[in-house]
Amino acid sequence: MPVSAQGCTVVTGAGGGIGAATAQALALEGWHLVLTDRDRPALEQVRAGLAAAGALADILPGDMTQEEDVAAVVAHAAGQVGGMRGFVAAAGVPGSVQAVPDYPTDTFKQVLDVNVVGTFLCMKHGLPAMSGGGSFVAVGSTSSIRGRANLAGYVASKHAVLGLVRTAALEHVGTAVRVNAVLPGPTQTAMIDAINDMAARRIPSGGRVERAVSAPLATPAQVADTVVFLLSPASRHLNGSAIVVDGGSTLA
Ligand SMILES: NC(=O)c1ccc[n+]([C@@H]2O[C@H](COP(=O)([O-])OP(=O)(O)OC[C@H]3O[C@@H](n4cnc5c(N)ncnc54)[C@H](O)[C@@H]3O)[C@@H](O)[C@H]2O)c1
């Protein structure tokens, strides 16, 4: 069983852009990684990349909307030497790109299931398992604090993620557990490509299309650096915070 300088942290959504970059950044800081994603091949690829760089990671494929999958990941991480000290909830989906009257109700429910229920389950199981203290980071979005046309499911879900973070943070005031959010602006990952593809295909010309790609995109590594900070002792007095990582691009 590997012993790390930092202890063990879970990263969900670790098969994709921000989660995978976060895994790489945390490995460099000496964290022992427990990585999960519903995409097993992607997860295996991330593990291979980490191994090539000399870092070890345990991978447990799972669907974060399924309580038993979340519980299994947490049990594995909590069983590592030093216990579970970090949890990064990065799994997420964009949903559809359509105005509210056209937005498919099933899609709306699916987005809330992954982004909100998934984050809730990670908190429900992950927070009590940080018995020795720890830092939980939820990946919200600048869509946690602003509206965005044609993205009802995503924006509603990310507002809810911030509400969950603030609630759980209050429940842990005065304890050794902290709960914070990182709110990335548009970041160069498969998700932003999917959103732009959907926008190009589905919004009729002349409609109000708020393209995600405007100002320079963040790199996943830039977002990951802020997650590293939130998991480090340097952020020890942050609880319930939401750190925007957008280079100022979504201020207006
Ligand atoms: N890319 C952006 O512009 C951007 C901006 C702000 C916030 N975010 C957020 O960052 C997080 C990561 O997104 P990304 O941009 O890296 O996208 P991504 O699509 O590259 O990665 C998301 C990962 O989550 C996984 N996933 C989805 N549903 C899951 C489930 N139910 N269980 C387990 N894994 C699941 C996917 O398989 C994928 O590997 C998301 O929460 C997203 O909302 C992204």
XYZ file of N, CA and C and ligand atoms in Angstrom:
800
model
N 0.854 -1.199 0.000
C 0.000 0.000 0.000
C 0.892 1.253 0.000
N 0.777 2.124 -1.011
C 1.674 3.268 -1.065
C 1.428 4.260 0.072
N 2.467 4.834 0.566
C 2.340 5.876 1.590
C 2.830 7.175 0.972
N 2.014 8.221 1.033
C 2.422 9.479 0.419
C 2.674 10.517 1.498
N 3.350 11.589 1.090
C 3.636 12.674 2.031
C 2.352 13.393 2.427
N 1.385 13.448 1.512
C 0.202 14.278 1.721
C -0.993 13.500 2.234
N -1.010 12.204 2.032
C -2.209 11.430 2.307
C -2.913 11.130 1.001
N -4.131 10.655 1.154
C -4.865 10.158 -0.009
C -5.968 11.138 -0.408
N -6.126 11.323 -1.701
C -7.248 12.145 -2.166
C -7.977 11.442 -3.301
N -9.271 11.623 -3.325
C -10.112 11.132 -4.417
C -10.247 12.241 -5.449
N -10.233 11.889 -6.722
C -10.611 12.827 -7.783
C -11.674 12.138 -8.629
N -12.868 12.718 -8.704
C -13.903 12.173 -9.582
C -13.823 12.887 -10.941
N -14.333 12.245 -11.969
C -14.211 12.820 -13.309
C -12.760 12.850 -13.760
N -11.960 11.942 -13.218
C -10.505 11.984 -13.454
C -10.113 11.479 -14.834
N -11.084 10.977 -15.603
C -10.777 10.532 -16.955
C -10.752 11.681 -17.956
N -11.219 12.866 -17.518
C -11.348 13.972 -18.470
C -10.566 15.195 -18.064
N -10.698 16.245 -18.873
C -9.898 17.464 -18.802
C -9.470 17.959 -17.433
N -10.381 18.593 -16.684
C -9.987 19.229 -15.422
C -9.652 18.179 -14.362
N -10.428 17.095 -14.322
C -10.141 16.038 -13.344
C -8.789 15.388 -13.602
N -8.504 15.106 -14.867
C -7.225 14.469 -15.208
C -6.059 15.411 -14.907
N -6.215 16.682 -15.242
C -5.151 17.655 -14.955
C -4.955 17.813 -13.454
N -6.057 17.751 -12.716
C -5.965 17.852 -11.255
C -5.216 16.655 -10.688
N -5.488 15.482 -11.240
C -4.762 14.282 -10.790
C -3.264 14.459 -11.021
N -2.903 14.946 -12.183
C -1.476 15.149 -12.482
C -0.851 16.152 -11.521
N -1.554 17.247 -11.280
C -0.998 18.289 -10.401
C -0.871 17.785 -8.967
N -1.855 17.033 -8.516
C -1.808 16.520 -7.138
C -0.732 15.452 -6.985
N -0.505 14.684 -8.050
C 0.570 13.674 -8.004
C 1.921 14.360 -7.795
N 2.099 15.486 -8.468
C 3.369 16.222 -8.322
C 3.569 16.720 -6.892
N 2.451 16.951 -6.200
C 2.524 17.423 -4.811
C 2.652 16.274 -3.823
N 2.702 15.058 -4.325
C 2.924 13.916 -3.441
C 1.673 13.264 -2.887
N 0.507 13.637 -3.434
C -0.732 12.993 -2.978
C -0.824 11.560 -3.511
N -1.340 10.681 -2.706
C -1.707 9.351 -3.183
C -3.107 9.465 -3.782
N -3.258 9.031 -5.027
C -4.487 9.301 -5.779
C -5.414 8.102 -5.858
N -6.674 8.356 -5.622
C -7.736 7.391 -5.926
C -8.617 8.083 -6.967
N -8.562 7.568 -8.183
C -9.225 8.232 -9.309
C -10.457 7.451 -9.734
N -11.514 8.190 -10.030
C -12.730 7.528 -10.498
C -13.350 8.313 -11.643
N -14.047 7.583 -12.489
C -14.744 8.160 -13.645
C -15.647 7.042 -14.170
N -16.709 7.428 -14.852
C -17.550 6.370 -15.423
C -16.953 5.833 -16.722
N -15.953 6.521 -17.252
C -15.291 6.127 -18.497
C -14.000 5.352 -18.160
N -14.123 4.027 -18.110
C -12.981 3.205 -17.696
C -11.762 3.357 -18.607
N -11.925 3.288 -19.956
C -10.738 3.438 -20.799
C -10.021 4.773 -20.584
N -10.789 5.833 -20.408
C -10.170 7.147 -20.175
C -9.388 7.141 -18.869
N -9.969 6.505 -17.878
C -9.315 6.423 -16.564
C -8.008 5.632 -16.663
N -8.054 4.541 -17.424
C -6.842 3.726 -17.588
C -5.748 4.515 -18.313
N -6.173 5.332 -19.261
C -5.208 6.162 -19.990
C -4.549 7.189 -19.058
N -5.346 7.771 -18.192
C -4.803 8.754 -17.238
C -3.820 8.063 -16.294
N -4.195 6.871 -15.838
C -3.281 6.146 -14.938
C -1.963 5.830 -15.648
N -2.055 5.438 -16.931
C -0.834 5.112 -17.678
C 0.050 6.350 -17.808
N -0.570 7.494 -18.053
C 0.194 8.741 -18.165
C 0.888 9.087 -16.854
N 0.172 8.881 -15.760
C 0.758 9.156 -14.449
C 1.909 8.191 -14.175
N 1.697 6.924 -14.533
C 2.734 5.915 -14.287
C 3.996 6.250 -15.075
N 3.807 6.744 -16.307
C 4.963 7.106 -17.139
C 5.752 8.234 -16.492
N 5.036 9.058 -15.715
C 5.705 10.170 -15.020
C 6.164 9.755 -13.621
N 5.977 8.489 -13.300
C 6.474 7.987 -12.017
C 5.490 8.102 -10.873
N 4.216 8.392 -11.176
C 3.222 8.543 -10.105
C 2.262 7.354 -10.093
N 1.872 6.970 -8.894
C 0.944 5.849 -8.737
C -0.471 6.366 -8.503
N -1.429 5.664 -9.089
C -2.827 6.017 -8.825
C -3.655 4.743 -8.798
N -4.579 4.658 -7.850
C -5.566 3.586 -7.847
C -6.749 4.070 -8.675
N -7.239 3.225 -9.569
C -8.424 3.639 -10.328
C -9.606 2.735 -9.993
N -10.731 3.363 -9.770
C -11.981 2.649 -9.480
C -13.073 3.238 -10.369
N -13.319 2.646 -11.529
C -14.380 3.179 -12.387
C -15.724 3.172 -11.652
N -16.502 4.213 -11.849
C -17.802 4.267 -11.179
C -18.611 5.440 -11.675
N -19.904 5.340 -11.405
C -20.855 6.383 -11.789
C -21.233 7.141 -10.521
N -20.919 8.427 -10.487
C -21.127 9.194 -9.256
C -22.587 9.484 -8.947
N -23.493 9.077 -9.845
C -24.915 9.196 -9.504
C -25.398 7.956 -8.750
N -24.527 6.952 -8.673
C -24.906 5.693 -8.004
C -24.271 5.664 -6.613
N -25.111 5.649 -5.598
C -24.608 5.776 -4.229
C -23.615 4.682 -3.880
N -23.866 3.454 -4.371
C -22.947 2.358 -4.016
C -21.574 2.551 -4.654
N -21.534 3.156 -5.836
C -20.244 3.434 -6.476
C -19.468 4.493 -5.681
N -20.169 5.533 -5.271
C -19.518 6.588 -4.483
C -19.013 6.001 -3.159
N -19.849 5.214 -2.518
C -19.460 4.622 -1.224
C -18.234 3.725 -1.383
N -18.152 2.991 -2.487
C -17.014 2.090 -2.703
C -15.717 2.878 -2.887
N -15.795 3.966 -3.618
C -14.604 4.804 -3.833
C -14.142 5.392 -2.497
N -15.084 5.894 -1.734
C -14.739 6.496 -0.437
C -14.152 5.440 0.500
N -14.740 4.260 0.521
C -14.233 3.199 1.412
C -12.805 2.838 1.034
N -12.528 2.768 -0.251
C -11.169 2.455 -0.697
C -10.192 3.543 -0.248
N -10.565 4.792 -0.472
C -9.662 5.899 -0.122
C -9.462 5.986 1.390
N -10.543 5.813 2.134
C -10.444 5.926 3.596
C -9.586 4.804 4.176
N -9.480 3.709 3.429
C -8.697 2.569 3.911
C -7.204 2.698 3.644
N -6.793 3.745 2.962
C -5.365 3.926 2.684
C -4.644 4.429 3.931
N -3.347 4.180 3.968
C -2.560 4.655 5.107
C -2.694 6.174 5.222
N -3.011 6.647 6.401
C -3.181 8.094 6.607
C -4.597 8.555 6.361
N -5.430 7.654 5.823
C -6.834 7.997 5.582
C -7.023 8.928 4.408
N -8.249 9.313 4.204
C -8.588 10.200 3.088
C -8.532 11.646 3.573
N -7.712 12.446 2.927
C -7.520 13.842 3.349
C -8.038 14.838 2.323
N -8.326 14.341 1.130
C -8.799 15.236 0.085
C -9.883 14.580 -0.751
N -10.730 15.416 -1.314
C -11.773 14.911 -2.226
C -12.056 16.013 -3.234
N -11.883 15.695 -4.505
C -12.141 16.671 -5.569
C -13.286 16.127 -6.428
N -14.414 16.786 -6.370
C -15.598 16.349 -7.119
C -15.631 17.108 -8.439
N -15.064 16.490 -9.481
C -14.947 17.170 -10.783
C -15.847 16.562 -11.856
N -16.452 15.407 -11.586
C -17.309 14.795 -12.610
C -18.456 15.735 -12.946
N -18.737 15.884 -14.213
C -19.841 16.750 -14.596
C -20.192 16.582 -16.055
N -21.405 17.020 -16.399
C -21.867 16.975 -17.787
C -22.483 18.324 -18.157
N -22.452 18.669 -19.449
C -22.954 19.997 -19.851
C -24.462 20.057 -20.102
N -25.070 18.913 -20.426
C -26.486 18.946 -20.808
C -26.647 19.472 -22.216
N -27.822 20.085 -22.448
C -28.163 20.532 -23.787
C -27.920 22.031 -23.930
N -27.915 22.500 -25.158
C -27.773 23.939 -25.426
C -29.032 24.390 -26.147
N -30.039 24.767 -25.380
C -31.331 25.164 -25.937
C -32.025 26.136 -24.994
N -32.842 26.992 -25.542
C -33.622 27.909 -24.706
C -34.598 27.106 -23.837
N -35.005 27.703 -22.730
C -35.826 26.974 -21.755
C -37.048 26.290 -22.383
N -37.820 26.957 -23.250
C -39.022 26.268 -23.788
C -38.692 25.019 -24.599
N -37.488 24.989 -25.174
C -37.105 23.847 -26.016
C -36.258 22.816 -25.270
N -35.842 23.151 -24.049
C -34.870 22.306 -23.344
C -35.540 20.984 -22.938
N -34.992 19.839 -23.348
C -35.644 18.556 -23.019
C -35.651 18.303 -21.503
N -36.808 17.985 -20.982
C -36.945 17.795 -19.528
C -36.070 16.642 -19.046
N -35.995 15.572 -19.828
C -35.149 14.437 -19.428
C -33.691 14.860 -19.283
N -33.239 15.681 -20.241
C -31.845 16.142 -20.171
C -31.634 17.005 -18.940
N -32.611 17.873 -18.661
C -32.508 18.735 -17.474
C -32.331 17.869 -16.215
N -33.135 16.810 -16.139
C -33.052 15.935 -14.952
C -31.718 15.193 -14.906
N -31.223 14.775 -16.079
C -29.935 14.050 -16.117
C -28.785 14.947 -15.665
N -28.807 16.194 -16.099
C -27.725 17.118 -15.712
C -27.745 17.338 -14.202
N -28.946 17.525 -13.659
C -29.027 17.700 -12.203
C -28.597 16.432 -11.474
N -28.893 15.289 -12.073
C -28.510 14.024 -11.426
C -26.981 13.924 -11.302
N -26.278 14.175 -12.398
C -24.810 14.056 -12.360
C -24.193 15.196 -11.538
N -24.540 16.421 -11.904
C -23.819 17.567 -11.335
C -24.231 17.873 -9.889
N -25.493 17.657 -9.570
C -25.958 18.020 -8.220
C -26.033 16.788 -7.316
N -26.804 15.783 -7.750
C -26.911 14.583 -6.899
C -25.539 13.925 -6.754
N -24.771 13.894 -7.851
C -23.431 13.309 -7.779
C -22.561 14.033 -6.756
N -22.567 15.349 -6.782
C -21.772 16.127 -5.809
C -22.297 15.904 -4.395
N -23.616 15.869 -4.272
C -24.220 15.608 -2.950
C -23.766 14.259 -2.391
N -23.781 13.229 -3.247
C -23.375 11.893 -2.771
C -21.901 11.878 -2.378
N -21.084 12.593 -3.143
C -19.647 12.672 -2.793
C -19.481 13.338 -1.427
N -20.272 14.363 -1.158
C -20.205 15.013 0.158
C -20.754 14.092 1.249
N -21.870 13.479 0.941
C -22.543 12.653 1.953
C -21.632 11.539 2.446
N -20.906 10.917 1.515
C -20.031 9.807 1.904
C -18.614 10.272 2.187
N -18.161 11.287 1.450
C -16.769 11.701 1.571
C -16.478 12.481 2.849
N -17.364 13.372 3.239
C -17.059 14.245 4.387
C -16.928 13.468 5.699
N -17.823 12.542 6.006
C -17.653 11.809 7.271
C -16.406 10.928 7.276
N -15.921 10.591 6.072
C -14.744 9.713 5.990
C -13.438 10.465 6.220
N -13.507 11.788 6.249
C -12.293 12.577 6.511
C -12.134 12.763 8.018
N -12.060 11.649 8.701
C -12.078 11.713 10.165
C -10.844 12.409 10.731
N -9.735 12.347 9.986
C -8.519 13.011 10.479
C -8.394 14.439 9.983
N -9.434 14.967 9.382
C -9.394 16.300 8.791
C -9.167 16.194 7.302
N -9.607 17.201 6.581
C -9.420 17.139 5.136
C -10.049 18.315 4.426
N -9.869 18.306 3.116
C -10.358 19.387 2.269
C -11.171 18.793 1.122
N -12.390 19.247 1.012
C -13.285 18.819 -0.069
C -13.408 19.989 -1.044
N -13.182 19.704 -2.310
C -13.304 20.744 -3.334
C -14.324 20.297 -4.375
N -15.351 21.102 -4.560
C -16.320 20.836 -5.619
C -15.984 21.735 -6.805
N -16.013 21.157 -8.000
C -15.786 21.970 -9.196
C -17.140 22.524 -9.642
N -17.333 23.801 -9.366
C -18.522 24.493 -9.860
C -18.203 25.067 -11.221
N -18.531 26.330 -11.406
C -18.314 26.983 -12.695
C -18.631 28.453 -12.490
N -18.178 29.297 -13.410
C -18.673 30.671 -13.361
C -20.196 30.663 -13.549
N -20.728 29.563 -14.089
C -22.188 29.400 -14.174
C -22.812 29.107 -12.814
N -22.001 29.053 -11.757
C -22.528 28.962 -10.391
C -22.971 30.325 -9.888
N -22.496 31.396 -10.550
C -22.759 32.744 -10.029
C -23.279 33.703 -11.097
N -23.581 33.178 -12.286
C -24.144 34.046 -13.330
C -25.055 33.212 -14.228
N -25.932 33.891 -14.921
C -26.781 33.203 -15.878
C -26.061 33.019 -17.196
N -26.586 32.125 -18.007
C -25.998 31.908 -19.331
C -27.133 31.398 -20.222
N -27.412 32.131 -21.287
C -28.535 31.747 -22.144
C -28.330 30.367 -22.740
N -29.407 29.620 -22.850
C -29.435 28.318 -23.537
C -28.745 27.182 -22.781
N -28.435 27.398 -21.525
C -27.764 26.353 -20.735
C -28.495 26.149 -19.404
N -29.824 26.037 -19.461
C -30.624 26.005 -18.229
C -30.189 24.892 -17.279
N -29.998 23.693 -17.797
C -29.645 22.573 -16.923
C -28.303 22.793 -16.260
N -27.334 23.196 -17.062
C -25.978 23.374 -16.543
C -25.935 24.506 -15.509
N -26.539 25.645 -15.847
C -26.486 26.801 -14.942
C -27.234 26.489 -13.642
N -28.399 25.880 -13.746
C -29.152 25.526 -12.534
C -28.335 24.568 -11.675
N -27.691 23.603 -12.331
C -26.936 22.592 -11.573
C -25.725 23.212 -10.887
N -25.057 24.129 -11.562
C -23.848 24.701 -10.960
C -24.182 25.715 -9.858
N -25.322 26.402 -9.975
C -25.777 27.210 -8.839
C -26.026 26.290 -7.633
N -26.619 25.145 -7.880
C -26.910 24.214 -6.784
C -25.627 23.675 -6.158
N -24.611 23.437 -6.981
C -23.329 22.953 -6.431
C -22.782 23.963 -5.424
N -22.868 25.236 -5.767
C -22.360 26.251 -4.835
C -23.203 26.274 -3.555
N -24.490 26.073 -3.693
C -25.349 25.997 -2.508
C -24.975 24.821 -1.620
N -24.652 23.700 -2.243
C -24.217 22.530 -1.468
C -22.913 22.826 -0.733
N -21.980 23.475 -1.440
C -20.679 23.790 -0.831
C -20.875 24.694 0.383
N -21.692 25.713 0.230
C -21.896 26.646 1.347
C -22.574 25.952 2.531
N -23.508 25.071 2.238
C -24.209 24.350 3.303
C -23.252 23.421 4.050
N -22.496 22.618 3.294
C -21.578 21.664 3.933
C -20.464 22.402 4.676
N -20.021 23.534 4.121
C -18.979 24.310 4.800
C -19.482 24.790 6.167
N -20.705 25.290 6.205
C -21.281 25.746 7.479
C -21.387 24.602 8.477
N -21.696 23.422 7.964
C -21.826 22.259 8.856
C -20.480 21.829 9.428
N -19.375 22.366 8.862
C -18.037 21.965 9.329
C -17.233 23.110 9.924
N -17.888 24.245 10.195
C -17.159 25.351 10.836
C -16.604 24.857 12.172
N -15.340 25.180 12.415
C -14.728 24.794 13.694
C -14.213 23.368 13.724
N -14.305 22.665 12.606
C -13.766 21.304 12.530
C -12.508 21.323 11.656
N -11.901 20.178 11.500
C -10.690 20.078 10.671
C -11.029 19.777 9.209
N -12.315 19.846 8.890
C -12.740 19.589 7.510
C -13.184 20.909 6.875
N -12.715 21.143 5.650
C -13.074 22.364 4.919
C -13.748 21.981 3.606
N -14.681 22.815 3.167
C -15.407 22.560 1.919
C -15.409 23.833 1.092
N -14.832 23.777 -0.086
C -14.733 24.961 -0.941
C -15.076 24.604 -2.378
N -15.231 25.651 -3.177
C -15.530 25.443 -4.599
C -14.510 26.176 -5.449
N -14.185 25.583 -6.564
C -13.443 26.287 -7.597
C -14.425 26.519 -8.741
N -14.434 27.748 -9.252
C -15.401 28.114 -10.291
C -14.647 28.478 -11.570
N -14.361 27.489 -12.413
C -13.631 27.807 -13.649
C -14.522 28.538 -14.645
N -13.911 29.430 -15.404
C -14.543 29.939 -16.613
C -14.301 28.933 -17.719
N -14.658 29.297 -18.955
C -14.465 28.370 -20.075
C -13.036 27.816 -20.116
N -12.957 26.513 -20.169
C -11.677 25.809 -20.064
C -11.568 24.825 -21.213
N -10.381 24.717 -21.772
C -10.203 23.899 -22.976
C -10.268 22.404 -22.647
N -11.467 21.854 -22.699
C -11.677 20.419 -22.467
C -12.725 19.922 -23.464
N -12.981 18.616 -23.409
C -14.006 18.024 -24.274
C -15.374 18.661 -24.022
N -15.599 19.092 -22.770
C -16.916 19.651 -22.455
C -17.174 20.948 -23.212
N -16.185 21.812 -23.273
C -16.393 23.103 -23.956
C -16.576 22.859 -25.458
N -15.864 21.869 -25.989
C -16.054 21.525 -27.408
C -17.487 21.042 -27.637
N -17.986 20.233 -26.709
C -19.348 19.693 -26.857
C -20.374 20.817 -26.801
N -20.171 21.763 -25.880
C -21.116 22.885 -25.753
C -21.121 23.713 -27.040
N -19.954 23.991 -27.558
C -19.899 24.806 -28.779
C -20.469 24.068 -29.984
N -20.235 22.763 -30.049
C -20.828 21.969 -31.135
C -22.346 22.036 -31.076
N -22.880 21.830 -29.866
C -24.340 21.856 -29.713
C -24.887 23.229 -30.058
N -24.181 24.283 -29.636
C -24.644 25.645 -29.927
C -24.687 25.867 -31.427
N -23.655 25.421 -32.108
C -23.580 25.636 -33.560
C -24.698 24.878 -34.276
N -25.046 23.683 -33.757
C -26.043 22.864 -34.445
C -27.465 23.254 -34.109
N -27.713 23.683 -32.863
C -29.092 23.753 -32.400
C -29.692 25.150 -32.322
N -28.864 26.178 -32.164
C -29.448 27.509 -32.014
C -29.636 28.112 -33.397
N -30.882 28.449 -33.784
C -31.110 28.992 -35.120
C -30.364 30.300 -35.325
N -29.957 30.534 -36.544
C -29.194 31.755 -36.790
C -30.085 32.952 -36.469
N -29.498 33.952 -35.848
C -30.276 35.094 -35.392
C -30.688 34.950 -33.941
N -30.660 33.719 -33.403
C -30.967 33.522 -31.990
C -29.804 34.016 -31.146
N -30.077 34.209 -29.865
C -29.018 34.716 -29.004
C -28.141 33.552 -28.557
N -26.969 33.486 -29.111
C -26.055 32.403 -28.767
C -24.942 32.969 -27.915
N -24.901 32.534 -26.708
C -23.805 32.974 -25.860
C -22.725 31.924 -25.956
N -21.835 32.112 -26.891
C -20.783 31.126 -27.101
C -19.872 31.083 -25.899
N -19.525 29.873 -25.503
C -18.634 29.731 -24.362
C -17.245 30.242 -24.691
N -16.862 30.070 -25.951
C -15.507 30.484 -26.322
C -15.528 31.946 -26.699
N -14.923 32.758 -25.878
C -14.823 34.181 -26.194
C -13.406 34.619 -25.854
N -13.209 34.932 -24.615
C -11.871 35.323 -24.163
C -10.982 34.081 -24.142
N -9.685 34.278 -23.876
C -8.813 33.100 -23.849
C -9.338 32.046 -22.878
N -9.330 30.805 -23.337
C -9.772 29.708 -22.474
C -8.712 29.432 -21.423
N -9.176 28.974 -20.278
C -8.233 28.456 -19.283
C -7.714 27.114 -19.773
N -6.541 26.748 -19.329
C -6.104 25.366 -19.530
C -6.567 24.577 -18.309
N -6.801 23.275 -18.484
C -7.154 22.451 -17.315
C -6.097 22.560 -16.213
N -4.841 22.705 -16.605
C -3.768 22.799 -15.598
C -3.903 24.064 -14.752
N -4.391 25.148 -15.356
C -4.564 26.388 -14.574
C -5.650 26.210 -13.514
N -6.703 25.504 -13.873
C -7.752 25.223 -12.886
C -7.199 24.284 -11.811
N -6.448 23.284 -12.246
C -5.896 22.300 -11.310
C -5.011 22.963 -10.262
N -4.268 23.985 -10.648
C -3.389 24.657 -9.683
C -4.189 25.248 -8.516
N -5.391 25.742 -8.812
C -6.217 26.297 -7.731
C -6.765 25.179 -6.839
N -7.057 24.051 -7.437
C -7.505 22.909 -6.623
C -6.372 22.460 -5.696
N -5.154 22.425 -6.223
C -4.003 22.057 -5.394
C -3.915 22.993 -4.188
N -4.089 24.286 -4.448
C -4.058 25.271 -3.350
C -5.146 24.958 -2.311
N -6.346 24.645 -2.791
C -7.455 24.393 -1.848
C -7.248 23.109 -1.054
N -6.431 22.219 -1.563
C -6.135 21.005 -0.811
C -4.904 21.160 0.077
N -4.235 22.296 -0.040
C -2.976 22.481 0.696
C -3.221 23.234 1.999
N -2.288 23.143 2.932
C -2.411 23.895 4.190
C -2.406 25.401 3.966
N -1.900 25.859 2.818
C -1.890 27.303 2.548
C -3.301 27.879 2.513
N -4.291 27.043 2.279
C -5.690 27.515 2.230
C -6.436 27.145 3.512
N -5.704 26.964 4.617
C -6.311 26.384 5.822
C -7.442 27.219 6.429
N -7.497 28.527 6.112
C -8.592 29.335 6.676
C -9.711 29.551 5.660
N -9.659 28.850 4.543
C -10.738 28.954 3.557
C -11.761 27.849 3.805
N -12.982 28.250 4.005
C -14.081 27.289 4.145
C -15.341 27.957 3.616
N -15.988 27.306 2.666
C -17.175 27.904 2.048
C -16.830 28.916 0.967
N -15.568 28.975 0.591
C -15.150 29.934 -0.439
C -15.424 29.392 -1.833
N -15.545 30.312 -2.763
C -15.721 29.944 -4.168
C -14.727 30.779 -4.964
N -13.717 30.122 -5.493
C -12.643 30.845 -6.185
C -12.868 30.780 -7.692
N -13.068 31.948 -8.280
C -13.251 32.034 -9.735
C -11.894 31.925 -10.416
N -11.817 31.050 -11.412
C -10.567 30.872 -12.179
C -10.908 31.087 -13.651
N -10.873 32.344 -14.081
C -11.304 32.635 -15.459
C -10.464 33.716 -16.124
N -9.376 34.124 -15.477
C -8.550 35.173 -16.069
C -9.300 36.481 -16.249
N -10.433 36.615 -15.560
C -11.238 37.825 -15.704
C -12.183 37.789 -16.899
N -12.201 36.673 -17.620
C -12.907 36.663 -18.898
C -14.425 36.695 -18.771
N -14.959 36.328 -17.611
C -16.419 36.299 -17.504
C -16.917 37.355 -16.509
N -16.120 38.385 -16.270
C -16.527 39.434 -15.323
C -17.734 40.215 -15.846
N -17.754 40.465 -17.146
C -18.809 41.348 -17.698
C -20.156 40.642 -17.719
N -14.626 22.930 -19.505
C -15.154 24.035 -19.020
O -15.215 25.081 -19.696
C -15.648 24.053 -17.580
C -15.908 25.319 -17.025
C -16.370 25.363 -15.708
C -16.571 24.205 -14.999
N -16.314 22.997 -15.574
C -16.565 21.806 -14.768
O -15.366 21.090 -14.617
C -15.700 19.705 -14.374
C -14.878 18.844 -15.325
O -15.307 19.128 -16.638
P -14.331 19.068 -17.921
O -14.446 20.360 -18.613
O -13.012 18.575 -17.500
O -15.136 18.035 -18.813
P -14.758 16.584 -19.356
O -15.943 16.163 -20.126
O -13.431 16.633 -20.005
O -14.612 15.713 -18.020
C -15.708 15.333 -17.242
C -15.476 13.909 -16.777
O -16.560 13.551 -15.909
C -16.903 12.203 -16.205
N -18.274 11.950 -15.768
C -19.408 12.492 -16.276
N -20.468 12.001 -15.635
C -20.008 11.136 -14.688
C -20.628 10.317 -13.724
N -21.966 10.270 -13.577
N -19.848 9.571 -12.924
C -18.506 9.573 -13.053
N -17.858 10.322 -13.988
C -18.610 11.092 -14.791
C -16.725 12.057 -17.711
O -16.595 10.707 -18.095
C -15.477 12.896 -17.941
O -14.299 12.112 -17.893
C -17.202 19.591 -14.584
O -17.847 19.607 -13.341
C -17.542 20.835 -15.370
O -18.870 21.228 -15.186
C -15.849 22.891 -16.866
